[in-house]
Coordinates of C-alpha atoms in Angstrom, one line a residue:
M189 CA 132.0 214.3 148.5
N190 CA 129.0 212.3 148.6
K191 CA 126.8 210.4 150.4
T192 CA 126.0 206.9 150.3
V193 CA 123.9 204.3 150.8
N194 CA 124.0 200.3 151.6
I195 CA 121.0 198.3 150.4
N196 CA 120.2 195.2 150.7
L197 CA 119.0 194.0 146.3
A198 CA 117.9 190.3 146.7
G199 CA 119.3 189.3 149.5
T200 CA 123.1 191.2 148.9
F201 CA 124.9 193.8 150.0
F202 CA 125.6 196.8 148.1
H203 CA 127.1 199.8 148.8
I204 CA 125.5 202.4 146.0
D205 CA 125.6 206.7 146.2
E206 CA 122.6 208.2 146.8
D207 CA 122.3 209.2 143.0
A208 CA 122.6 207.0 142.0
Y209 CA 120.0 204.9 144.9
L210 CA 117.3 207.8 143.6
K211 CA 118.0 206.7 140.3
L212 CA 117.6 203.3 140.9
Q213 CA 114.9 203.3 144.0
H214 CA 111.7 205.3 141.0
Y215 CA 113.6 202.8 138.4
L216 CA 111.8 200.1 140.7
E217 CA 108.4 201.8 141.6
A218 CA 108.1 202.4 138.2
I219 CA 108.7 198.9 137.2
K220 CA 106.2 198.0 140.2
R221 CA 103.6 200.6 138.8
S222 CA 103.7 198.9 136.0
F223 CA 102.5 196.1 137.1
T224 CA 100.5 196.6 139.1
D225 CA 97.5 194.6 138.4
S226 CA 99.4 191.7 137.0
Q227 CA 99.7 188.3 137.5
G228 CA 102.7 187.0 139.5
R229 CA 103.3 190.5 140.5
N230 CA 105.5 190.0 143.2
E231 CA 107.6 186.3 141.5
I232 CA 107.6 188.9 138.2
I233 CA 109.6 192.1 141.0
A234 CA 111.3 189.6 143.2
D235 CA 113.4 188.3 139.7
I236 CA 113.7 191.4 137.8
E237 CA 115.6 192.4 141.2
A238 CA 117.2 189.2 141.4
R239 CA 118.8 190.2 138.1
I240 CA 119.7 193.7 138.5
A241 CA 121.8 192.2 142.1
E242 CA 123.4 189.7 139.2
L243 CA 124.4 192.4 137.0
F244 CA 125.9 195.0 139.7
N245 CA 127.9 192.3 141.0
E246 CA 128.9 190.9 137.1
R247 CA 130.8 195.4 137.5
V248 CA 131.3 195.2 141.4
Q249 CA 135.3 194.1 141.8
N250 CA 135.0 193.8 145.9
D251 CA 132.6 194.4 148.4
R252 CA 133.8 198.1 148.8
Q253 CA 132.4 199.1 145.8
V254 CA 130.0 201.5 146.0
I255 CA 128.2 201.6 142.2
R256 CA 128.1 204.9 140.7
I257 CA 125.0 205.7 138.6
K258 CA 126.8 205.1 136.0
E259 CA 126.2 201.5 136.9
V260 CA 122.7 201.5 137.0
D261 CA 122.5 203.8 133.8
E262 CA 124.4 199.7 132.2
V263 CA 121.9 198.2 134.2
I264 CA 118.0 200.1 133.0
S265 CA 119.3 200.0 129.4
I266 CA 119.8 195.6 129.6
M267 CA 116.5 195.1 131.6
G268 CA 114.5 198.3 128.7
Q269 CA 112.6 200.8 130.5
P270 CA 109.2 199.4 131.9
E271 CA 106.8 201.6 129.9
D272 CA 109.0 199.7 126.5
Y273 CA 106.8 196.2 127.9
L274 CA 103.1 197.9 128.6
V275 CA 100.5 195.8 126.2
D276 CA 97.3 198.0 127.6
D277 CA 94.0 196.1 126.9
E278 CA 93.9 198.5 122.8
I279 CA 95.5 195.9 121.8
F280 CA 92.3 193.1 121.9
E281 CA 90.0 196.0 119.4
D282 CA 90.6 195.7 115.4
E283 CA 93.2 197.9 115.1
P284 CA 96.4 196.1 116.3
Q285 CA 98.9 198.2 118.2
T286 CA 102.5 197.9 118.1
S287 CA 105.1 197.7 121.3
Y288 CA 108.1 197.9 121.0
E289 CA 110.4 195.4 122.6
R290 CA 113.7 197.0 123.3
K291 CA 116.9 194.1 122.3
S292 CA 119.5 193.6 125.0
S293 CA 122.1 192.1 123.5
A294 CA 122.2 187.9 125.1
S295 CA 124.1 184.9 125.5
K296 CA 123.7 181.9 125.8
K297 CA 124.5 179.7 129.0
L298 CA 124.8 176.8 129.0
F299 CA 122.2 175.7 133.2
R300 CA 120.8 171.9 133.2
D301 CA 117.6 172.5 132.6
T302 CA 115.5 170.6 135.8
E303 CA 112.7 171.5 134.4
N304 CA 112.7 169.5 131.6
S305 CA 114.8 166.1 132.8
Y306 CA 114.8 162.3 132.9
I307 CA 118.1 161.7 136.2
G308 CA 119.9 165.1 136.6
G309 CA 118.7 167.6 133.5
V310 CA 122.4 168.0 131.9
A311 CA 120.6 166.3 127.8
S312 CA 117.8 169.2 127.9
G313 CA 120.2 171.8 129.1
L314 CA 122.6 170.7 126.3
G315 CA 120.1 170.9 124.4
H316 CA 119.1 174.4 125.4
Y317 CA 122.8 175.8 124.6
L318 CA 123.6 173.6 121.4
G319 CA 119.9 174.1 119.3
I320 CA 119.2 170.1 118.9
D321 CA 116.2 168.5 120.4
T322 CA 116.9 167.4 123.0
I323 CA 116.4 163.5 122.4
W324 CA 119.5 163.9 119.7
I325 CA 121.2 164.1 123.0
R326 CA 119.9 161.4 125.2
L327 CA 120.4 159.2 122.3
L328 CA 123.8 160.0 122.6
W329 CA 124.4 159.3 126.7
V330 CA 122.7 156.1 125.9
L331 CA 125.3 155.4 122.5
L332 CA 128.4 156.3 125.0
I333 CA 127.1 154.4 127.8
F334 CA 126.8 151.2 125.9
G335 CA 129.6 152.0 124.0
M336 CA 132.6 153.1 124.9
G337 CA 131.2 153.7 128.3
T338 CA 132.6 157.2 128.7
G339 CA 129.1 158.5 129.0
I340 CA 128.6 157.0 132.6
L341 CA 131.1 159.6 133.6
L342 CA 131.2 162.7 131.6
Y343 CA 127.8 162.9 132.5
I344 CA 128.7 162.8 136.3
L345 CA 131.0 165.8 135.9
L346 CA 128.1 168.1 134.1
W347 CA 126.2 167.5 136.5
I348 CA 128.3 168.5 139.1
L349 CA 129.9 171.3 137.1
V350 CA 127.3 172.4 135.5
P351 CA 124.2 174.7 137.9
E352 CA 121.1 173.8 138.1
A353 CA 118.7 177.2 136.2
K354 CA 117.2 178.2 138.9
T355 CA 115.9 181.0 139.6
T356 CA 114.5 183.0 136.2
A357 CA 117.1 185.2 134.8
E358 CA 118.3 181.5 134.4
K359 CA 116.5 179.8 132.3
I360 CA 116.5 182.5 130.2
M361 CA 119.1 183.1 129.9
M362 CA 119.8 178.6 129.2
T363 CA 117.3 178.8 126.3
G364 CA 119.9 182.5 125.0
E365 CA 116.6 185.3 125.1
P366 CA 118.1 188.4 127.1
V367 CA 117.3 188.5 130.2
N368 CA 114.9 192.0 130.9
I369 CA 111.5 193.1 132.0
S370 CA 109.3 191.7 128.9
N371 CA 110.9 188.1 128.3
I372 CA 111.0 187.8 132.7
E373 CA 107.3 189.4 133.0
K374 CA 106.7 186.3 129.8
K375 CA 108.5 183.6 131.8
I376 CA 106.7 183.8 135.5
K377 CA 102.9 184.3 133.8
D378 CA 103.8 181.5 131.2
G379 CA 104.2 179.2 135.2
F380 CA 100.7 180.4 135.7
E381 CA 97.8 178.1 134.2
T382 CA 94.6 180.7 135.1
V383 CA 93.3 181.8 132.1
T384 CA 91.6 180.6 130.5
E385 CA 92.9 178.0 127.0
T386 CA 90.6 180.7 125.0
V387 CA 92.6 183.6 125.8
S388 CA 95.8 182.1 126.1
D389 CA 95.5 181.1 122.5
V390 CA 93.9 184.4 121.6
A391 CA 97.0 186.8 124.4
K392 CA 99.2 183.3 122.0
N393 CA 99.0 184.7 118.8
V394 CA 98.4 188.6 119.8
S395 CA 101.6 188.4 121.1
D396 CA 104.0 186.9 118.2
S397 CA 102.3 189.8 116.1
V398 CA 103.4 192.0 119.0
S399 CA 107.0 190.5 118.9
N400 CA 107.2 189.7 114.9
A401 CA 106.1 193.8 114.4
A402 CA 109.4 194.3 117.2
K403 CA 111.7 192.2 115.9
K404 CA 111.0 193.5 111.7
V405 CA 111.1 197.0 113.5
D406 CA 114.6 195.8 115.4
F407 CA 115.8 194.0 112.0
N408 CA 115.0 196.9 110.4
K409 CA 116.6 199.6 112.9
Q410 CA 120.0 197.5 113.4
G411 CA 119.5 197.8 109.4
N412 CA 119.7 201.7 108.8
K413 CA 122.4 201.5 111.6
I414 CA 124.5 199.3 109.6
K415 CA 123.7 201.9 105.9
S416 CA 124.2 205.2 108.5
S417 CA 127.7 203.2 109.1
S418 CA 127.3 203.7 112.6
K419 CA 130.3 201.0 112.7
T420 CA 133.3 201.0 110.6
F421 CA 134.5 198.4 108.3
F422 CA 137.2 197.5 110.4
D423 CA 134.5 197.8 113.2
T424 CA 133.0 194.4 111.0
L425 CA 135.9 192.8 110.3
A426 CA 137.8 192.9 113.7
D427 CA 134.1 191.0 114.7
V428 CA 134.5 188.6 111.8
I429 CA 137.2 188.0 113.0
M430 CA 137.0 187.4 116.9
F431 CA 134.0 184.7 114.9
F432 CA 136.6 182.9 113.4
F433 CA 138.4 183.1 117.3
K434 CA 135.3 182.0 118.7
I435 CA 135.2 179.1 116.8
I436 CA 138.8 177.5 117.1
A437 CA 138.7 178.2 120.5
K438 CA 135.5 176.6 121.2
F439 CA 137.0 173.4 118.3
I440 CA 140.1 173.4 121.0
G441 CA 137.5 172.8 123.8
I442 CA 135.8 169.9 122.3
I443 CA 139.7 168.6 122.4
L444 CA 140.9 168.6 125.7
I445 CA 137.6 167.4 127.0
L446 CA 137.6 164.1 125.2
V447 CA 141.8 164.4 125.9
G448 CA 140.9 164.5 129.1
A449 CA 138.4 162.2 129.1
F450 CA 139.7 159.8 127.1
A451 CA 142.5 159.5 128.9
L452 CA 140.6 160.1 133.1
I453 CA 138.8 157.7 131.9
A454 CA 142.3 155.2 130.3
L455 CA 143.6 155.9 133.7
I456 CA 141.3 154.7 136.3
I457 CA 140.6 151.2 133.8
G458 CA 144.6 150.7 134.8
W459 CA 144.1 152.0 138.6
F460 CA 141.6 149.2 139.3
S461 CA 143.2 146.4 137.1
V462 CA 146.3 147.1 139.2
G463 CA 145.6 148.7 142.7
V464 CA 143.3 145.6 143.1
A465 CA 145.4 142.8 141.5
N466 CA 145.0 141.5 144.8
V467 CA 141.2 140.8 144.4
V468 CA 140.8 140.4 140.7
N469 CA 143.4 137.5 139.5
I470 CA 144.3 139.2 136.0
P471 CA 147.5 137.9 134.1
G472 CA 150.7 139.3 133.2
L473 CA 150.4 142.1 136.2
D474 CA 153.1 139.2 138.3
L475 CA 156.1 140.4 136.3
I476 CA 155.6 143.6 137.8
D477 CA 155.8 142.3 141.1
I478 CA 158.7 140.5 140.6
A479 CA 160.3 143.7 139.1
N480 CA 159.6 146.2 141.8
A481 CA 163.3 145.2 143.6
G482 CA 162.4 148.0 146.2
N483 CA 159.0 146.7 146.8
T484 CA 157.3 149.0 147.3
P485 CA 153.4 148.8 146.9
I486 CA 151.5 148.2 143.7
W487 CA 148.7 149.2 145.0
L488 CA 150.6 152.5 146.3
A489 CA 152.1 153.2 143.5
S490 CA 149.6 152.7 140.9
L491 CA 148.0 155.0 143.5
L492 CA 150.1 157.4 142.9
V493 CA 150.1 157.0 139.3
F494 CA 146.4 157.9 139.3
F495 CA 147.0 161.0 140.9
A496 CA 150.7 161.6 139.6
I497 CA 149.1 161.7 135.4
G498 CA 145.0 161.7 136.3
I499 CA 144.9 165.7 138.1
P500 CA 146.8 167.3 135.4
F501 CA 143.8 165.5 132.7
F502 CA 141.8 166.2 135.0
F503 CA 142.4 170.4 134.5
L504 CA 142.9 169.8 131.1
F505 CA 139.2 168.6 130.6
Y506 CA 138.0 171.1 133.2
L507 CA 139.9 173.9 130.8
G508 CA 138.2 172.5 128.2
L509 CA 134.8 172.6 130.4
K510 CA 135.6 176.3 130.6
I511 CA 136.5 177.1 126.8
L512 CA 132.9 175.7 126.1
V513 CA 130.8 177.1 129.0
N514 CA 131.9 180.6 130.0
N515 CA 129.5 180.5 133.1
L516 CA 130.8 177.0 134.0
K517 CA 130.4 177.4 137.7
S518 CA 133.9 176.9 140.1
I519 CA 135.1 173.7 141.6
G520 CA 136.5 176.7 144.5
N521 CA 139.9 177.5 145.7
I522 CA 139.7 174.6 147.7
A523 CA 139.8 171.7 145.8
K524 CA 141.6 173.8 143.2
F525 CA 144.3 173.6 146.3
T526 CA 144.1 169.8 147.4
L527 CA 144.5 169.0 144.3
L528 CA 147.5 170.6 143.4
G529 CA 148.6 169.0 147.2
L530 CA 147.6 165.6 145.8
W531 CA 149.3 165.9 143.4
L532 CA 152.7 167.3 144.8
I533 CA 152.7 164.3 147.3
S534 CA 152.3 161.9 143.8
I535 CA 155.2 163.5 142.2
I536 CA 157.4 163.6 145.7
G537 CA 155.8 159.4 146.3
L538 CA 157.3 158.6 142.9
V539 CA 161.0 160.6 142.8
V540 CA 161.3 158.0 146.4
M541 CA 160.4 155.1 144.5
G542 CA 162.0 156.2 141.5
I543 CA 165.4 156.3 143.4
R544 CA 163.8 152.9 146.4
Q545 CA 164.3 151.1 142.2
A546 CA 167.5 152.0 141.0
S547 CA 169.0 151.6 144.6
E548 CA 168.6 148.4 144.1
H549 CA 170.8 147.6 140.5
A550 CA 173.6 149.8 142.6
F551 CA 176.0 146.7 142.7
N552 CA 176.6 144.1 140.4
E553 CA 178.5 141.2 142.7
R554 CA 179.1 137.5 141.1
V555 CA 180.3 134.6 142.1
I556 CA 181.9 131.7 141.3
E557 CA 181.3 127.4 140.8
K558 CA 184.1 125.9 139.1
Q559 CA 184.8 121.9 139.0
E560 CA 187.5 120.4 136.5
L561 CA 186.2 117.9 133.8
L562 CA 187.4 114.1 132.6
I563 CA 188.8 116.0 129.0
T564 CA 193.0 116.2 128.1
A565 CA 194.3 117.8 125.3
N566 CA 193.9 115.9 122.9
D567 CA 189.8 114.8 123.3
T568 CA 187.0 116.6 121.3
L569 CA 184.5 118.4 123.3
E570 CA 181.1 118.4 121.9
V571 CA 178.6 121.1 123.7
K572 CA 175.3 121.5 122.8
M573 CA 172.1 123.0 124.8
T574 CA 169.5 120.6 126.3
D575 CA 166.2 121.0 125.5
N576 CA 163.7 122.3 126.8
D577 CA 159.5 123.3 127.0
L578 CA 159.6 126.0 129.4
L579 CA 160.5 128.9 127.1
R580 CA 159.4 129.9 124.1
N581 CA 162.4 130.9 122.6
R582 CA 164.8 128.0 124.1
Y583 CA 167.7 128.8 122.1
D584 CA 167.3 132.3 121.8
R585 CA 169.1 134.2 124.7
H586 CA 167.6 138.3 124.0
D587 CA 164.1 137.2 123.7
S588 CA 163.8 134.7 127.1
F589 CA 161.8 135.3 129.7
K590 CA 159.2 133.4 132.3
V591 CA 157.5 133.3 135.0
A592 CA 156.5 130.2 136.4
S593 CA 156.6 127.4 139.5
N594 CA 158.7 124.4 140.2
E595 CA 158.5 121.4 140.9
K596 CA 157.9 122.3 144.4
G597 CA 154.7 124.2 143.5
E598 CA 157.3 128.0 144.2
K599 CA 156.4 130.8 141.9
T600 CA 160.6 130.6 140.3
I601 CA 161.6 133.5 137.3
Y602 CA 163.4 131.5 134.0
N603 CA 165.8 133.7 132.8
S604 CA 168.6 132.7 129.1
D605 CA 170.5 135.1 129.6
I606 CA 173.2 132.4 129.1
L607 CA 176.9 133.7 128.0
I608 CA 179.7 130.9 126.7
L609 CA 183.1 132.0 126.7
V610 CA 186.1 129.4 125.5
K611 CA 189.7 130.0 127.4
S612 CA 192.9 128.4 127.0
T613 CA 194.4 126.7 129.5
T614 CA 198.0 125.1 129.8
D615 CA 196.0 122.5 132.6
S616 CA 196.4 118.8 131.4
L617 CA 192.5 118.8 132.3
A618 CA 189.8 121.0 131.4
H619 CA 187.6 123.4 133.7
I620 CA 184.3 125.1 133.7
S621 CA 183.9 128.7 135.1
I622 CA 179.6 128.8 135.9
E623 CA 179.9 132.6 137.1
K624 CA 176.8 134.1 138.2
S625 CA 176.3 137.7 138.4
A626 CA 173.8 139.6 139.9
D627 CA 172.2 144.0 141.3
G628 CA 171.5 144.9 144.7
R629 CA 171.2 148.1 146.3
D630 CA 173.9 146.8 148.3
Y631 CA 177.1 144.0 148.4
E632 CA 175.6 141.7 150.6
K633 CA 172.0 141.8 148.6
A634 CA 173.8 141.2 145.6
I635 CA 175.9 138.5 146.6
E636 CA 173.1 137.1 148.2
R637 CA 170.8 137.1 145.6
A638 CA 173.7 135.8 142.9
K639 CA 173.7 132.5 145.1
N640 CA 170.2 132.1 145.1
I641 CA 170.8 131.5 141.3
H642 CA 170.7 128.1 139.2
Y643 CA 172.2 126.7 136.6
N644 CA 172.6 123.0 136.0
Y645 CA 174.9 121.7 133.6
T646 CA 176.1 117.2 132.8
L647 CA 178.9 116.3 130.6
K648 CA 178.1 112.3 129.2
G649 CA 181.8 111.9 128.0
N650 CA 182.8 113.4 126.1
E651 CA 179.1 115.8 125.4
L652 CA 178.9 118.8 127.9
N653 CA 174.9 119.5 127.4
L654 CA 174.3 123.5 128.9
D655 CA 170.7 123.7 130.2
P656 CA 169.6 127.4 128.4
Y657 CA 168.1 129.7 131.2
L658 CA 168.9 129.9 134.3
S659 CA 166.3 130.1 137.3
T660 CA 165.7 131.8 140.7
L661 CA 162.8 131.8 143.0
S662 CA 160.4 134.9 142.6
K663 CA 161.1 136.9 145.8
N664 CA 165.3 137.2 144.5
K665 CA 163.2 139.4 142.1
F666 CA 163.8 139.9 138.8
S667 CA 168.3 141.6 138.8
D668 CA 170.2 141.2 136.3
Q669 CA 170.8 137.7 137.2
E670 CA 173.6 136.4 134.5
V671 CA 175.1 133.8 134.3
T672 CA 178.5 133.5 132.2
V673 CA 180.1 129.5 131.5
I674 CA 183.8 129.3 131.4
L675 CA 185.2 125.5 129.4
Y676 CA 189.1 126.6 130.1
L677 CA 190.4 124.0 127.8
P678 CA 193.8 122.3 127.5
E679 CA 196.1 124.1 124.8
G680 CA 195.2 121.1 121.1
T681 CA 192.3 120.5 122.7
V682 CA 188.8 120.6 119.8
A683 CA 185.9 121.6 120.9
K684 CA 182.9 121.0 118.6
F685 CA 179.2 123.5 119.1
N686 CA 175.6 122.5 118.2
N687 CA 173.7 124.6 116.2
N688 CA 171.9 125.2 118.7
T689 CA 174.5 127.5 120.9
K690 CA 175.0 130.0 118.4
H691 CA 172.9 132.4 119.8
F692 CA 175.2 132.1 123.3
L693 CA 178.2 132.4 122.6
N694 CA 180.4 134.7 123.1
Y695 CA 181.7 137.3 120.4
R696 CA 185.2 135.8 119.8
I697 CA 183.9 132.6 118.2
P698 CA 182.0 133.4 115.2
S699 CA 178.1 132.2 114.3
N700 CA 179.5 130.6 111.2
Y701 CA 182.4 127.7 113.7
V702 CA 178.8 126.4 115.3
N703 CA 179.0 122.5 113.6
H704 CA 182.4 122.7 112.9
Y705 CA 185.7 121.6 114.2
L706 CA 187.8 124.6 116.6
N707 CA 191.6 124.0 117.7
V708 CA 192.2 125.4 121.0
T709 CA 195.2 127.3 121.2
E710 CA 196.9 129.8 123.0
E711 CA 196.0 132.8 119.8
G712 CA 192.5 131.7 120.6
I713 CA 190.1 129.5 118.4
I714 CA 191.1 128.4 114.8
C715 CA 188.1 126.2 113.3
N716 CA 189.6 123.0 111.0
D717 CA 187.0 122.6 108.4
C718 CA 185.9 126.3 107.5
D719 CA 185.9 127.0 104.1
D720 CA 186.6 130.7 103.6
D721 CA 184.5 131.4 101.5
E722 CA 181.5 131.2 104.7
F723 CA 184.1 133.9 107.0
E724 CA 181.8 136.6 108.3
V725 CA 181.5 138.2 111.5
N726 CA 178.5 139.4 113.0
I727 CA 177.8 142.3 114.9
D728 CA 174.8 143.3 115.9
V729 CA 175.0 147.2 114.0
P730 CA 172.5 148.6 111.3
N731 CA 173.3 148.9 107.5
V732 CA 177.6 147.3 108.0
K733 CA 178.1 144.2 106.8
I734 CA 182.4 142.0 107.2
D735 CA 183.0 139.3 105.3
K736 CA 185.5 137.8 102.9
N737 CA 185.0 141.3 100.3
G738 CA 186.8 143.2 103.6
I739 CA 184.4 146.1 105.5
E740 CA 181.0 147.8 104.1
I741 CA 179.2 150.9 106.2
K742 CA 176.3 152.0 104.1
G743 CA 174.3 154.9 105.0
D744 CA 171.7 157.1 104.3
K745 CA 173.5 159.4 102.2
S746 CA 176.7 157.4 102.4
H747 CA 178.7 154.5 101.5
L748 CA 182.3 154.2 102.6
K749 CA 183.6 150.3 101.0
I750 CA 187.0 149.3 102.8
N751 CA 188.9 145.9 100.9
D752 CA 192.1 144.4 99.3
E753 CA 192.1 147.3 96.6
G754 CA 191.8 150.0 98.8
I755 CA 189.2 152.6 100.7
N756 CA 186.7 153.9 98.6
A757 CA 184.0 156.4 100.6
E758 CA 181.5 158.5 98.6
S759 CA 178.0 160.8 100.1
E760 CA 176.6 163.7 97.7
E761 CA 179.4 166.1 97.2
V762 CA 182.2 164.1 97.9
K763 CA 183.6 160.6 96.0
L764 CA 186.8 159.8 98.2
K765 CA 189.5 156.2 96.7
I766 CA 192.4 155.2 97.9
D767 CA 194.2 152.4 96.5
G768 CA 198.0 152.1 95.5
D769 CA 197.8 154.8 92.8
G770 CA 197.1 157.5 95.6
I771 CA 194.0 159.5 96.9
N772 CA 191.5 160.4 94.1
I773 CA 189.5 163.2 96.0
K774 CA 186.3 164.5 93.6
S775 CA 183.5 167.3 94.9
D776 CA 180.8 168.3 92.8
N777 CA 181.0 171.9 93.9

């Protein structure tokens, strides 16, 4: 059973085994002795202790874990022994002495370099991390800010998430150098200006020569290690594979950052465009309000959409940063759970709004207005759509919708969803039926919206003029408003539909019947002056044709034709023919 000791190292408490404590104490005392006459001794010792505390923290899983002698040995191997870095006065004599610096593996980490900064040190920190001159990073920020405008958001996010290099150890890690006694000493001594310029130059030259010699020796040592097969072939191969995996991971991280950043910027622009629509008049946003049958506040819906989509993209951006930056500062559990809560609330809110919006179309009701027309069985009725400059496609019921002010200055919906039907009647006089339909969350609301539809027509002699659009005030919202015009004509009446009614006619009246005289019979509509060659049925199905030659259906790899000669069907493997001679089937197999 070993005795444990509580120690305070650089402001952090640790539980340490007694043997490990004694070894650490002797190690720190040796370091202090080696820097007895060194300039900045206190600062060097403090930074060394801070670095040791940081290395201990990396190896401690929880606050109760005891540091053993194994962890102390690992830290000493990283930091190096004090005698490895001693450079005494003899190196200034004629014969230079060679000191050997112990290498330790170090990975470059991203910090903000506030010592060489104009704003927050992001550019200089990226310059150290990427090995690029800081001026190029700053030029890139200028291009991003004045080019696409993304630089501001990226800079702010990096300013918030990337930690500042405060301690000497962090400043050393920022440049990719190993954090050991030698580099800590060098970093601190560089900050003092008490030595004259001449001595500094001499010391620099000597330091460079010593460093080069040390690097050379270390390189040779490393080469000897490789040559002596300290690493097997498979270990080397694994290192190469891991290297490529790291490159791929960094590339994925860059993609995630770009996708997340652009998505967030687009969402912010969209939220400001929609959410502040009452302050800034943006064309086209009135259509969103008209489609909002549930009367949900636009700013609230846009805010929920922003959180529901933006939070996942923020974490995507954060994940990309985590991949690229090993020591990225965490946003904290409070922030994570807060964002998660906001996201869940946004999803639930959008679901509720969606259900409410869908409920506004739960019922479809109609109101009917009928009126007699002074048209008898011996008359000829001409039907046409009135001219108007209101809708873009004024004679097409499939693509005409507009919001404009009426003659009273009221915002009004204009819609060309009009359908014309013809039915025979045994009455002596014709009559017209205007059926108006609309959706609503209940029967009463649907009836109310249907009654608020305005539709006009006029009969001048034997000419019936129909409006190509219906109208309703915008407060009734877009609720699938439709108007069906049903003409009940006595049997024997002749009807002639103008060419501009072509897209409004029911499918029972072929489009090629327009501008022809049609007899209304009990069986249906008969064209008096249509040429048989003009027979054609227009149906809204691709690759299907019905005309005087029969029915023809074409597929990507098949073909079907039905006419007076029989049935012919072909595919890549089978051919079928049915005619007066019987059934003939051919197969490539």
